[in-house]
Short mmCIF file of N, CA and C in Angstrom, two decimals:
data_model
loop_
_atom_site.label_atom_id
_atom_site.label_comp_id
_atom_site.label_asym_id
_atom_site.label_seq_id
_atom_site.Cartn_x
_atom_site.Cartn_y
_atom_site.Cartn_z
N MET A 22 94.86 -67.62 -4.74
CA MET A 22 94.91 -66.24 -5.20
C MET A 22 96.24 -66.02 -5.92
N ILE A 23 96.18 -65.47 -7.12
CA ILE A 23 97.38 -65.25 -7.93
C ILE A 23 97.66 -63.75 -8.05
N VAL A 24 98.86 -63.38 -7.63
CA VAL A 24 99.27 -61.98 -7.62
C VAL A 24 100.39 -61.78 -8.64
N GLY A 25 100.26 -60.77 -9.47
CA GLY A 25 101.31 -60.42 -10.42
C GLY A 25 102.23 -59.40 -9.80
N LEU A 26 103.53 -59.60 -9.97
CA LEU A 26 104.53 -58.65 -9.47
C LEU A 26 105.31 -58.14 -10.67
N THR A 27 105.27 -56.84 -10.89
CA THR A 27 105.92 -56.27 -12.07
C THR A 27 106.56 -54.93 -11.75
N GLY A 28 107.28 -54.40 -12.71
CA GLY A 28 107.94 -53.11 -12.54
C GLY A 28 108.97 -52.99 -13.65
N GLY A 29 109.35 -51.79 -13.97
CA GLY A 29 110.30 -51.55 -15.04
C GLY A 29 111.70 -52.04 -14.71
N ILE A 30 112.54 -52.04 -15.70
CA ILE A 30 113.93 -52.46 -15.53
C ILE A 30 114.60 -51.64 -14.43
N GLY A 31 115.26 -52.33 -13.49
CA GLY A 31 115.96 -51.65 -12.41
C GLY A 31 115.08 -51.17 -11.26
N SER A 32 113.78 -51.52 -11.30
CA SER A 32 112.88 -51.06 -10.24
C SER A 32 113.11 -51.81 -8.93
N GLY A 33 113.64 -53.03 -9.04
CA GLY A 33 113.89 -53.82 -7.82
C GLY A 33 112.89 -54.95 -7.64
N LYS A 34 112.28 -55.42 -8.74
CA LYS A 34 111.32 -56.54 -8.67
C LYS A 34 111.91 -57.75 -7.96
N SER A 35 113.14 -58.10 -8.31
CA SER A 35 113.75 -59.31 -7.75
C SER A 35 113.99 -59.16 -6.25
N THR A 36 114.38 -57.98 -5.83
CA THR A 36 114.58 -57.71 -4.40
C THR A 36 113.26 -57.86 -3.66
N VAL A 37 112.20 -57.30 -4.22
CA VAL A 37 110.87 -57.38 -3.61
C VAL A 37 110.38 -58.84 -3.61
N ALA A 38 110.62 -59.55 -4.71
CA ALA A 38 110.21 -60.96 -4.79
C ALA A 38 110.89 -61.76 -3.68
N GLN A 39 112.17 -61.49 -3.44
CA GLN A 39 112.91 -62.20 -2.39
C GLN A 39 112.32 -61.89 -1.01
N MET A 40 111.89 -60.64 -0.80
CA MET A 40 111.28 -60.27 0.48
C MET A 40 109.97 -61.04 0.68
N PHE A 41 109.20 -61.20 -0.39
CA PHE A 41 107.96 -61.99 -0.29
C PHE A 41 108.30 -63.45 0.04
N ARG A 42 109.34 -64.00 -0.60
CA ARG A 42 109.77 -65.39 -0.31
C ARG A 42 110.10 -65.53 1.17
N GLU A 43 110.80 -64.53 1.72
CA GLU A 43 111.19 -64.58 3.13
C GLU A 43 109.99 -64.58 4.07
N LEU A 44 108.84 -64.10 3.56
CA LEU A 44 107.60 -64.12 4.35
C LEU A 44 106.82 -65.42 4.12
N GLY A 45 107.40 -66.33 3.35
CA GLY A 45 106.76 -67.64 3.13
C GLY A 45 105.84 -67.71 1.92
N VAL A 46 105.90 -66.70 1.06
CA VAL A 46 105.04 -66.69 -0.14
C VAL A 46 105.79 -67.41 -1.28
N ALA A 47 105.08 -68.25 -2.01
CA ALA A 47 105.68 -68.93 -3.16
C ALA A 47 105.75 -67.92 -4.32
N VAL A 48 106.95 -67.75 -4.87
CA VAL A 48 107.17 -66.78 -5.96
C VAL A 48 107.72 -67.51 -7.19
N TYR A 49 107.06 -67.27 -8.32
CA TYR A 49 107.48 -67.87 -9.60
C TYR A 49 108.15 -66.78 -10.43
N ASN A 50 109.40 -67.00 -10.80
CA ASN A 50 110.13 -66.02 -11.59
C ASN A 50 109.99 -66.39 -13.07
N SER A 51 109.19 -65.64 -13.81
CA SER A 51 108.91 -65.95 -15.22
C SER A 51 110.14 -65.92 -16.10
N ASP A 52 111.04 -64.94 -15.87
CA ASP A 52 112.26 -64.85 -16.68
C ASP A 52 113.13 -66.09 -16.51
N GLU A 53 113.32 -66.48 -15.25
CA GLU A 53 114.15 -67.66 -14.97
C GLU A 53 113.50 -68.92 -15.57
N ALA A 54 112.18 -69.02 -15.42
CA ALA A 54 111.46 -70.18 -15.96
C ALA A 54 111.60 -70.23 -17.48
N ALA A 55 111.48 -69.08 -18.13
CA ALA A 55 111.60 -69.02 -19.59
C ALA A 55 113.00 -69.48 -20.02
N LYS A 56 114.03 -69.00 -19.33
CA LYS A 56 115.41 -69.39 -19.66
C LYS A 56 115.61 -70.89 -19.50
N THR A 57 115.07 -71.43 -18.40
CA THR A 57 115.19 -72.87 -18.14
C THR A 57 114.46 -73.68 -19.20
N LEU A 58 113.22 -73.28 -19.49
CA LEU A 58 112.42 -74.01 -20.48
C LEU A 58 113.05 -73.95 -21.87
N MET A 59 113.67 -72.82 -22.21
CA MET A 59 114.31 -72.68 -23.52
C MET A 59 115.49 -73.64 -23.68
N VAL A 60 116.04 -74.08 -22.54
CA VAL A 60 117.16 -75.02 -22.57
C VAL A 60 116.68 -76.46 -22.42
N THR A 61 115.67 -76.69 -21.56
CA THR A 61 115.27 -78.06 -21.22
C THR A 61 114.18 -78.65 -22.11
N SER A 62 113.40 -77.81 -22.77
CA SER A 62 112.31 -78.31 -23.61
C SER A 62 112.79 -78.53 -25.05
N ASP A 63 112.77 -79.79 -25.49
CA ASP A 63 113.22 -80.10 -26.85
C ASP A 63 112.36 -79.40 -27.91
N SER A 64 111.05 -79.34 -27.66
CA SER A 64 110.17 -78.71 -28.66
C SER A 64 110.43 -77.21 -28.76
N LEU A 65 110.65 -76.54 -27.61
CA LEU A 65 110.97 -75.10 -27.63
C LEU A 65 112.30 -74.88 -28.35
N ARG A 66 113.25 -75.71 -28.03
CA ARG A 66 114.58 -75.61 -28.63
C ARG A 66 114.49 -75.68 -30.15
N LYS A 67 113.74 -76.65 -30.65
CA LYS A 67 113.58 -76.82 -32.10
C LYS A 67 112.94 -75.58 -32.73
N GLU A 68 111.89 -75.08 -32.07
CA GLU A 68 111.18 -73.91 -32.61
C GLU A 68 112.07 -72.66 -32.63
N ILE A 69 112.87 -72.50 -31.56
CA ILE A 69 113.77 -71.34 -31.48
C ILE A 69 114.85 -71.42 -32.56
N ILE A 70 115.41 -72.62 -32.76
CA ILE A 70 116.42 -72.80 -33.81
C ILE A 70 115.82 -72.54 -35.18
N GLN A 71 114.57 -73.01 -35.35
CA GLN A 71 113.87 -72.78 -36.63
C GLN A 71 113.70 -71.28 -36.88
N LEU A 72 113.38 -70.54 -35.82
CA LEU A 72 113.14 -69.10 -35.94
C LEU A 72 114.44 -68.30 -36.08
N LEU A 73 115.42 -68.59 -35.24
CA LEU A 73 116.61 -67.73 -35.15
C LEU A 73 117.91 -68.38 -35.63
N GLY A 74 117.87 -69.66 -35.92
CA GLY A 74 119.06 -70.34 -36.43
C GLY A 74 119.83 -71.11 -35.38
N GLU A 75 120.77 -71.93 -35.84
CA GLU A 75 121.58 -72.81 -34.99
C GLU A 75 122.38 -72.04 -33.95
N SER A 76 122.74 -70.79 -34.26
CA SER A 76 123.56 -69.99 -33.34
C SER A 76 122.82 -69.62 -32.05
N SER A 77 121.52 -69.95 -31.97
CA SER A 77 120.73 -69.67 -30.77
C SER A 77 121.23 -70.46 -29.56
N TYR A 78 121.97 -71.54 -29.84
CA TYR A 78 122.49 -72.38 -28.76
C TYR A 78 123.97 -72.62 -28.96
N ILE A 79 124.68 -72.70 -27.85
CA ILE A 79 126.08 -73.11 -27.87
C ILE A 79 126.09 -74.42 -27.08
N GLY A 80 126.16 -75.52 -27.80
CA GLY A 80 126.02 -76.82 -27.15
C GLY A 80 124.61 -76.94 -26.62
N LYS A 81 124.50 -77.22 -25.32
CA LYS A 81 123.18 -77.33 -24.68
C LYS A 81 122.68 -75.99 -24.16
N ASN A 82 123.57 -74.99 -24.14
CA ASN A 82 123.23 -73.70 -23.52
C ASN A 82 122.67 -72.68 -24.50
N LEU A 83 121.80 -71.83 -23.97
CA LEU A 83 121.21 -70.74 -24.73
C LEU A 83 122.29 -69.70 -25.03
N ASN A 84 122.35 -69.23 -26.25
CA ASN A 84 123.29 -68.16 -26.62
C ASN A 84 122.53 -66.85 -26.46
N ARG A 85 122.45 -66.37 -25.21
CA ARG A 85 121.61 -65.23 -24.88
C ARG A 85 122.01 -63.96 -25.62
N SER A 86 123.32 -63.71 -25.75
CA SER A 86 123.74 -62.47 -26.41
C SER A 86 123.34 -62.52 -27.89
N TYR A 87 123.46 -63.67 -28.53
CA TYR A 87 123.06 -63.81 -29.93
C TYR A 87 121.55 -63.56 -30.09
N ILE A 88 120.76 -64.19 -29.22
CA ILE A 88 119.31 -64.04 -29.29
C ILE A 88 118.92 -62.57 -29.07
N SER A 89 119.55 -61.95 -28.07
CA SER A 89 119.27 -60.52 -27.80
C SER A 89 119.56 -59.67 -29.02
N GLU A 90 120.70 -59.92 -29.66
CA GLU A 90 121.07 -59.15 -30.87
C GLU A 90 120.02 -59.32 -31.96
N GLN A 91 119.51 -60.55 -32.12
CA GLN A 91 118.56 -60.84 -33.18
C GLN A 91 117.22 -60.12 -32.98
N VAL A 92 116.75 -60.11 -31.73
CA VAL A 92 115.38 -59.60 -31.49
C VAL A 92 115.32 -58.16 -30.99
N PHE A 93 116.47 -57.61 -30.53
CA PHE A 93 116.40 -56.32 -29.85
C PHE A 93 115.78 -55.22 -30.69
N ASN A 94 116.20 -55.06 -31.91
CA ASN A 94 115.62 -53.99 -32.74
C ASN A 94 114.70 -54.53 -33.82
N ASN A 95 114.19 -55.75 -33.61
CA ASN A 95 113.30 -56.37 -34.59
C ASN A 95 112.02 -56.82 -33.87
N ALA A 96 111.05 -55.91 -33.81
CA ALA A 96 109.82 -56.16 -33.06
C ALA A 96 109.09 -57.40 -33.56
N GLU A 97 109.13 -57.62 -34.87
CA GLU A 97 108.43 -58.77 -35.45
C GLU A 97 109.06 -60.09 -34.99
N LEU A 98 110.37 -60.14 -35.00
CA LEU A 98 111.08 -61.34 -34.56
C LEU A 98 110.89 -61.58 -33.06
N LEU A 99 110.92 -60.50 -32.29
CA LEU A 99 110.69 -60.60 -30.85
C LEU A 99 109.30 -61.16 -30.58
N GLU A 100 108.31 -60.65 -31.30
CA GLU A 100 106.94 -61.12 -31.15
C GLU A 100 106.84 -62.62 -31.47
N LYS A 101 107.51 -63.06 -32.52
CA LYS A 101 107.50 -64.49 -32.89
C LYS A 101 108.16 -65.34 -31.80
N LEU A 102 109.26 -64.83 -31.25
CA LEU A 102 109.94 -65.55 -30.16
C LEU A 102 109.02 -65.64 -28.94
N ASN A 103 108.36 -64.53 -28.62
CA ASN A 103 107.42 -64.51 -27.49
C ASN A 103 106.27 -65.49 -27.70
N GLN A 104 105.81 -65.61 -28.95
CA GLN A 104 104.71 -66.54 -29.25
C GLN A 104 105.13 -68.00 -29.06
N ILE A 105 106.43 -68.24 -29.11
CA ILE A 105 106.94 -69.59 -28.85
C ILE A 105 107.10 -69.81 -27.34
N VAL A 106 107.71 -68.83 -26.67
CA VAL A 106 108.10 -69.01 -25.27
C VAL A 106 106.95 -68.78 -24.27
N HIS A 107 106.14 -67.73 -24.48
CA HIS A 107 105.11 -67.38 -23.49
C HIS A 107 104.10 -68.50 -23.21
N PRO A 108 103.57 -69.19 -24.24
CA PRO A 108 102.63 -70.27 -23.93
C PRO A 108 103.27 -71.38 -23.07
N ALA A 109 104.55 -71.65 -23.31
CA ALA A 109 105.25 -72.68 -22.52
C ALA A 109 105.37 -72.24 -21.06
N VAL A 110 105.70 -70.96 -20.86
CA VAL A 110 105.83 -70.43 -19.49
C VAL A 110 104.46 -70.44 -18.81
N LYS A 111 103.44 -70.04 -19.54
CA LYS A 111 102.08 -69.98 -18.98
C LYS A 111 101.64 -71.38 -18.50
N SER A 112 101.89 -72.37 -19.31
CA SER A 112 101.52 -73.74 -18.99
C SER A 112 102.34 -74.25 -17.79
N HIS A 113 103.63 -73.94 -17.77
CA HIS A 113 104.52 -74.33 -16.67
C HIS A 113 104.06 -73.66 -15.37
N PHE A 114 103.68 -72.38 -15.46
CA PHE A 114 103.20 -71.64 -14.29
C PHE A 114 101.94 -72.29 -13.71
N LYS A 115 101.00 -72.68 -14.57
CA LYS A 115 99.76 -73.33 -14.09
C LYS A 115 100.08 -74.61 -13.33
N GLU A 116 101.01 -75.39 -13.87
CA GLU A 116 101.42 -76.63 -13.17
C GLU A 116 102.04 -76.29 -11.82
N TRP A 117 102.89 -75.27 -11.81
CA TRP A 117 103.56 -74.85 -10.58
C TRP A 117 102.53 -74.41 -9.53
N VAL A 118 101.55 -73.60 -9.94
CA VAL A 118 100.52 -73.10 -9.02
C VAL A 118 99.78 -74.26 -8.36
N SER A 119 99.50 -75.30 -9.14
CA SER A 119 98.69 -76.42 -8.64
C SER A 119 99.35 -77.18 -7.48
N VAL A 120 100.66 -77.01 -7.29
CA VAL A 120 101.32 -77.74 -6.20
C VAL A 120 101.79 -76.82 -5.06
N GLN A 121 101.43 -75.55 -5.12
CA GLN A 121 101.85 -74.60 -4.06
C GLN A 121 100.91 -74.67 -2.86
N LYS A 122 101.48 -74.36 -1.69
CA LYS A 122 100.70 -74.44 -0.45
C LYS A 122 100.50 -73.08 0.23
N SER A 123 101.14 -72.02 -0.28
CA SER A 123 101.01 -70.72 0.41
C SER A 123 99.61 -70.12 0.17
N ALA A 124 99.22 -69.19 1.05
CA ALA A 124 97.87 -68.59 0.98
C ALA A 124 97.63 -67.91 -0.37
N TYR A 125 98.68 -67.35 -0.93
CA TYR A 125 98.60 -66.77 -2.28
C TYR A 125 99.96 -66.99 -2.93
N VAL A 126 100.00 -66.91 -4.25
CA VAL A 126 101.26 -67.06 -4.97
C VAL A 126 101.53 -65.80 -5.78
N ILE A 127 102.81 -65.59 -6.09
CA ILE A 127 103.20 -64.42 -6.88
C ILE A 127 103.88 -64.89 -8.15
N GLN A 128 103.51 -64.26 -9.25
CA GLN A 128 104.24 -64.46 -10.50
C GLN A 128 105.01 -63.17 -10.78
N GLU A 129 106.33 -63.27 -10.71
CA GLU A 129 107.19 -62.12 -11.01
C GLU A 129 107.42 -62.09 -12.51
N THR A 130 106.96 -61.04 -13.16
CA THR A 130 107.09 -60.94 -14.62
C THR A 130 107.16 -59.48 -15.05
N ALA A 131 108.03 -59.19 -15.99
CA ALA A 131 108.29 -57.80 -16.37
C ALA A 131 107.16 -57.17 -17.19
N LEU A 132 106.46 -57.95 -17.99
CA LEU A 132 105.59 -57.36 -19.01
C LEU A 132 104.10 -57.68 -18.85
N ILE A 133 103.56 -57.57 -17.67
CA ILE A 133 102.13 -57.87 -17.45
C ILE A 133 101.25 -56.99 -18.33
N PHE A 134 101.48 -55.69 -18.29
CA PHE A 134 100.61 -54.76 -19.02
C PHE A 134 100.93 -54.77 -20.52
N GLU A 135 102.24 -54.86 -20.84
CA GLU A 135 102.65 -54.88 -22.25
C GLU A 135 102.07 -56.09 -22.98
N ASN A 136 101.88 -57.20 -22.25
CA ASN A 136 101.35 -58.42 -22.87
C ASN A 136 99.85 -58.59 -22.64
N ASP A 137 99.17 -57.52 -22.22
CA ASP A 137 97.72 -57.58 -21.94
C ASP A 137 97.35 -58.77 -21.06
N ALA A 138 98.14 -59.00 -20.02
CA ALA A 138 97.93 -60.16 -19.15
C ALA A 138 97.33 -59.80 -17.79
N ALA A 139 96.98 -58.53 -17.59
CA ALA A 139 96.49 -58.09 -16.28
C ALA A 139 95.29 -58.90 -15.80
N GLY A 140 94.43 -59.32 -16.73
CA GLY A 140 93.22 -60.07 -16.38
C GLY A 140 93.49 -61.44 -15.77
N GLN A 141 94.72 -61.91 -15.85
CA GLN A 141 95.07 -63.24 -15.32
C GLN A 141 95.35 -63.22 -13.81
N TYR A 142 95.34 -62.03 -13.21
CA TYR A 142 95.74 -61.91 -11.81
C TYR A 142 94.60 -61.40 -10.94
N ASP A 143 94.61 -61.85 -9.67
CA ASP A 143 93.63 -61.36 -8.70
C ASP A 143 94.06 -60.00 -8.15
N ALA A 144 95.36 -59.73 -8.21
CA ALA A 144 95.89 -58.43 -7.77
C ALA A 144 97.25 -58.24 -8.45
N ILE A 145 97.62 -56.97 -8.65
CA ILE A 145 98.91 -56.66 -9.27
C ILE A 145 99.67 -55.68 -8.39
N VAL A 146 100.94 -56.04 -8.12
CA VAL A 146 101.84 -55.18 -7.35
C VAL A 146 102.87 -54.62 -8.32
N VAL A 147 102.99 -53.30 -8.37
CA VAL A 147 104.00 -52.65 -9.22
C VAL A 147 105.10 -52.11 -8.32
N VAL A 148 106.33 -52.46 -8.66
CA VAL A 148 107.51 -51.95 -7.94
C VAL A 148 108.03 -50.76 -8.75
N ASN A 149 108.26 -49.66 -8.06
CA ASN A 149 108.68 -48.44 -8.75
C ASN A 149 109.87 -47.80 -8.03
N ALA A 150 110.65 -47.06 -8.79
CA ALA A 150 111.77 -46.29 -8.24
C ALA A 150 112.04 -45.15 -9.22
N PRO A 151 112.65 -44.06 -8.76
CA PRO A 151 112.97 -42.97 -9.68
C PRO A 151 113.85 -43.47 -10.83
N GLN A 152 113.66 -42.88 -12.01
CA GLN A 152 114.39 -43.33 -13.20
C GLN A 152 115.90 -43.30 -12.99
N SER A 153 116.40 -42.24 -12.36
CA SER A 153 117.86 -42.14 -12.15
C SER A 153 118.37 -43.31 -11.29
N THR A 154 117.60 -43.69 -10.29
CA THR A 154 117.96 -44.82 -9.42
C THR A 154 117.96 -46.11 -10.22
N ARG A 155 116.92 -46.28 -11.06
CA ARG A 155 116.80 -47.50 -11.86
C ARG A 155 117.98 -47.63 -12.83
N ILE A 156 118.35 -46.53 -13.48
CA ILE A 156 119.48 -46.54 -14.43
C ILE A 156 120.77 -46.91 -13.69
N GLU A 157 120.98 -46.28 -12.54
CA GLU A 157 122.18 -46.54 -11.74
C GLU A 157 122.26 -48.02 -11.34
N ARG A 158 121.13 -48.59 -10.91
CA ARG A 158 121.10 -50.01 -10.49
C ARG A 158 121.47 -50.93 -11.64
N VAL A 159 120.91 -50.67 -12.83
CA VAL A 159 121.17 -51.55 -13.98
C VAL A 159 122.61 -51.40 -14.46
N MET A 160 123.15 -50.17 -14.42
CA MET A 160 124.55 -49.95 -14.80
C MET A 160 125.47 -50.77 -13.90
N LYS A 161 125.16 -50.76 -12.59
CA LYS A 161 125.96 -51.53 -11.62
C LYS A 161 125.78 -53.03 -11.85
N ARG A 162 124.53 -53.43 -12.08
CA ARG A 162 124.19 -54.85 -12.18
C ARG A 162 124.80 -55.53 -13.39
N ASP A 163 124.64 -54.93 -14.58
CA ASP A 163 125.11 -55.65 -15.77
C ASP A 163 126.01 -54.84 -16.69
N GLY A 164 126.52 -53.72 -16.17
CA GLY A 164 127.52 -52.98 -16.93
C GLY A 164 127.02 -52.30 -18.20
N SER A 165 125.70 -52.17 -18.33
CA SER A 165 125.13 -51.50 -19.52
C SER A 165 125.39 -50.01 -19.45
N SER A 166 125.42 -49.36 -20.60
CA SER A 166 125.57 -47.90 -20.63
C SER A 166 124.21 -47.25 -20.38
N LYS A 167 124.25 -45.99 -20.02
CA LYS A 167 123.02 -45.23 -19.78
C LYS A 167 122.12 -45.25 -21.03
N GLU A 168 122.73 -45.13 -22.21
CA GLU A 168 121.97 -45.12 -23.48
C GLU A 168 121.29 -46.47 -23.73
N GLN A 169 122.02 -47.56 -23.46
CA GLN A 169 121.45 -48.91 -23.64
C GLN A 169 120.24 -49.10 -22.73
N ILE A 170 120.39 -48.66 -21.49
CA ILE A 170 119.31 -48.83 -20.50
C ILE A 170 118.10 -48.00 -20.91
N LYS A 171 118.33 -46.74 -21.31
CA LYS A 171 117.21 -45.89 -21.73
C LYS A 171 116.50 -46.49 -22.93
N SER A 172 117.25 -47.09 -23.83
CA SER A 172 116.67 -47.74 -25.00
C SER A 172 115.78 -48.91 -24.57
N ARG A 173 116.26 -49.71 -23.60
CA ARG A 173 115.46 -50.84 -23.09
C ARG A 173 114.20 -50.32 -22.39
N MET A 174 114.33 -49.21 -21.68
CA MET A 174 113.19 -48.64 -20.97
C MET A 174 112.09 -48.21 -21.95
N GLN A 175 112.51 -47.76 -23.13
CA GLN A 175 111.53 -47.31 -24.13
C GLN A 175 110.66 -48.46 -24.65
N HIS A 176 111.15 -49.69 -24.49
CA HIS A 176 110.38 -50.86 -24.93
C HIS A 176 109.35 -51.28 -23.88
N GLN A 177 109.41 -50.65 -22.71
CA GLN A 177 108.47 -50.97 -21.64
C GLN A 177 107.46 -49.84 -21.47
N LEU A 178 106.30 -50.20 -20.96
CA LEU A 178 105.26 -49.23 -20.68
C LEU A 178 105.79 -48.23 -19.64
N PRO A 179 105.50 -46.92 -19.80
CA PRO A 179 105.96 -45.94 -18.80
C PRO A 179 105.45 -46.30 -17.40
N GLU A 180 106.27 -46.02 -16.41
CA GLU A 180 105.94 -46.37 -15.02
C GLU A 180 104.59 -45.81 -14.58
N GLU A 181 104.31 -44.56 -14.99
CA GLU A 181 103.03 -43.96 -14.54
C GLU A 181 101.82 -44.74 -15.05
N ASP A 182 101.94 -45.35 -16.24
CA ASP A 182 100.85 -46.17 -16.77
C ASP A 182 100.69 -47.46 -15.97
N LYS A 183 101.81 -48.06 -15.58
CA LYS A 183 101.75 -49.28 -14.76
C LYS A 183 101.10 -48.97 -13.42
N ILE A 184 101.51 -47.84 -12.83
CA ILE A 184 100.99 -47.46 -11.52
C ILE A 184 99.48 -47.25 -11.57
N LYS A 185 99.00 -46.64 -12.67
CA LYS A 185 97.55 -46.41 -12.83
C LYS A 185 96.75 -47.71 -12.76
N HIS A 186 97.34 -48.79 -13.27
CA HIS A 186 96.63 -50.06 -13.35
C HIS A 186 96.94 -51.03 -12.21
N ALA A 187 97.78 -50.58 -11.27
CA ALA A 187 98.19 -51.46 -10.17
C ALA A 187 97.17 -51.46 -9.04
N ASP A 188 97.12 -52.59 -8.33
CA ASP A 188 96.32 -52.66 -7.10
C ASP A 188 97.16 -52.16 -5.93
N TYR A 189 98.47 -52.41 -6.02
CA TYR A 189 99.41 -51.98 -4.98
C TYR A 189 100.66 -51.45 -5.65
N VAL A 190 101.27 -50.43 -5.03
CA VAL A 190 102.53 -49.88 -5.55
C VAL A 190 103.53 -49.86 -4.40
N ILE A 191 104.73 -50.38 -4.70
CA ILE A 191 105.82 -50.31 -3.73
C ILE A 191 106.86 -49.34 -4.29
N GLN A 192 107.09 -48.25 -3.55
CA GLN A 192 108.14 -47.29 -3.93
C GLN A 192 109.43 -47.83 -3.34
N ASN A 193 110.29 -48.37 -4.21
CA ASN A 193 111.49 -49.06 -3.76
C ASN A 193 112.70 -48.13 -3.78
N THR A 194 112.86 -47.37 -2.69
CA THR A 194 114.02 -46.48 -2.61
C THR A 194 115.00 -46.96 -1.54
N THR A 195 114.51 -47.24 -0.32
CA THR A 195 115.39 -47.81 0.71
C THR A 195 114.81 -49.17 1.11
N LEU A 196 115.69 -50.11 1.44
CA LEU A 196 115.24 -51.47 1.78
C LEU A 196 114.30 -51.47 2.98
N LYS A 197 114.59 -50.64 3.97
CA LYS A 197 113.77 -50.58 5.18
C LYS A 197 112.35 -50.12 4.84
N ASP A 198 112.25 -49.07 4.05
CA ASP A 198 110.95 -48.53 3.65
C ASP A 198 110.20 -49.51 2.73
N THR A 199 110.94 -50.14 1.84
CA THR A 199 110.34 -51.11 0.93
C THR A 199 109.73 -52.26 1.72
N LYS A 200 110.48 -52.76 2.70
CA LYS A 200 110.02 -53.88 3.54
C LYS A 200 108.75 -53.50 4.28
N LYS A 201 108.70 -52.27 4.80
CA LYS A 201 107.52 -51.80 5.54
C LYS A 201 106.28 -51.80 4.63
N GLN A 202 106.43 -51.28 3.40
CA GLN A 202 105.32 -51.26 2.45
C GLN A 202 104.89 -52.69 2.10
N LEU A 203 105.88 -53.55 1.90
CA LEU A 203 105.62 -54.92 1.50
C LEU A 203 104.86 -55.69 2.58
N VAL A 204 105.25 -55.52 3.83
CA VAL A 204 104.58 -56.23 4.93
C VAL A 204 103.11 -55.82 5.01
N LYS A 205 102.84 -54.54 4.80
CA LYS A 205 101.45 -54.05 4.81
C LYS A 205 100.65 -54.72 3.68
N ILE A 206 101.22 -54.78 2.49
CA ILE A 206 100.56 -55.40 1.34
C ILE A 206 100.37 -56.90 1.60
N HIS A 207 101.38 -57.53 2.16
CA HIS A 207 101.31 -58.96 2.48
C HIS A 207 100.13 -59.25 3.41
N ARG A 208 99.97 -58.42 4.45
CA ARG A 208 98.86 -58.61 5.40
C ARG A 208 97.51 -58.48 4.69
N GLU A 209 97.40 -57.47 3.81
CA GLU A 209 96.15 -57.27 3.07
C GLU A 209 95.86 -58.47 2.17
N LEU A 210 96.89 -58.95 1.48
CA LEU A 210 96.71 -60.09 0.56
C LEU A 210 96.33 -61.35 1.34
N LEU A 211 96.94 -61.53 2.51
CA LEU A 211 96.59 -62.68 3.35
C LEU A 211 95.13 -62.62 3.76
N SER A 212 94.67 -61.43 4.18
CA SER A 212 93.27 -61.33 4.60
C SER A 212 92.31 -61.53 3.42
N LYS A 213 92.70 -61.09 2.23
CA LYS A 213 91.85 -61.28 1.05
C LYS A 213 91.82 -62.73 0.58
N SER A 214 92.90 -63.47 0.87
CA SER A 214 92.96 -64.85 0.38
C SER A 214 92.33 -65.86 1.33
N GLN A 215 91.83 -65.38 2.47
CA GLN A 215 91.20 -66.27 3.45
C GLN A 215 89.89 -66.84 2.93
#
């Protein structure tokens, strides 16, 4: 059984993913996998350099700030980059799933609905938090300004739309409450995956 875990920027997806890991669930982090593949795959590296230029890498490492600058306000370029990276992640995820032993697996990914990928999952969990909380978390986490964060939020589907399409919603305000909601969902998913 494959479960998608998503939520807007600052919602607490990674915190929730870690809680699932602590319960013994195998969790695949799509962002981390994409970053790794962009560095380790020679074919991806070549395609990215072809698309965005030599400055995409500093030595063997990804030049993330350069890539972000290139694609942030250029939807066409971002789409082309996604067309290079997403198929590689999808293929890597399938390989990863084939060797997992947990009753169900989770793919943590930010853009399930934005990428029309909802059909790939047996269930979808959306992590949500009030916008003010999400902005505060991201400001603390990576030093972005409120304006930068709001701009990034505009590139994502509104939370209410994600919630409408979710099988489960975790309101992530306090860790204790989040854990309680998560354990209930975990039990349901375990019974469904039997």
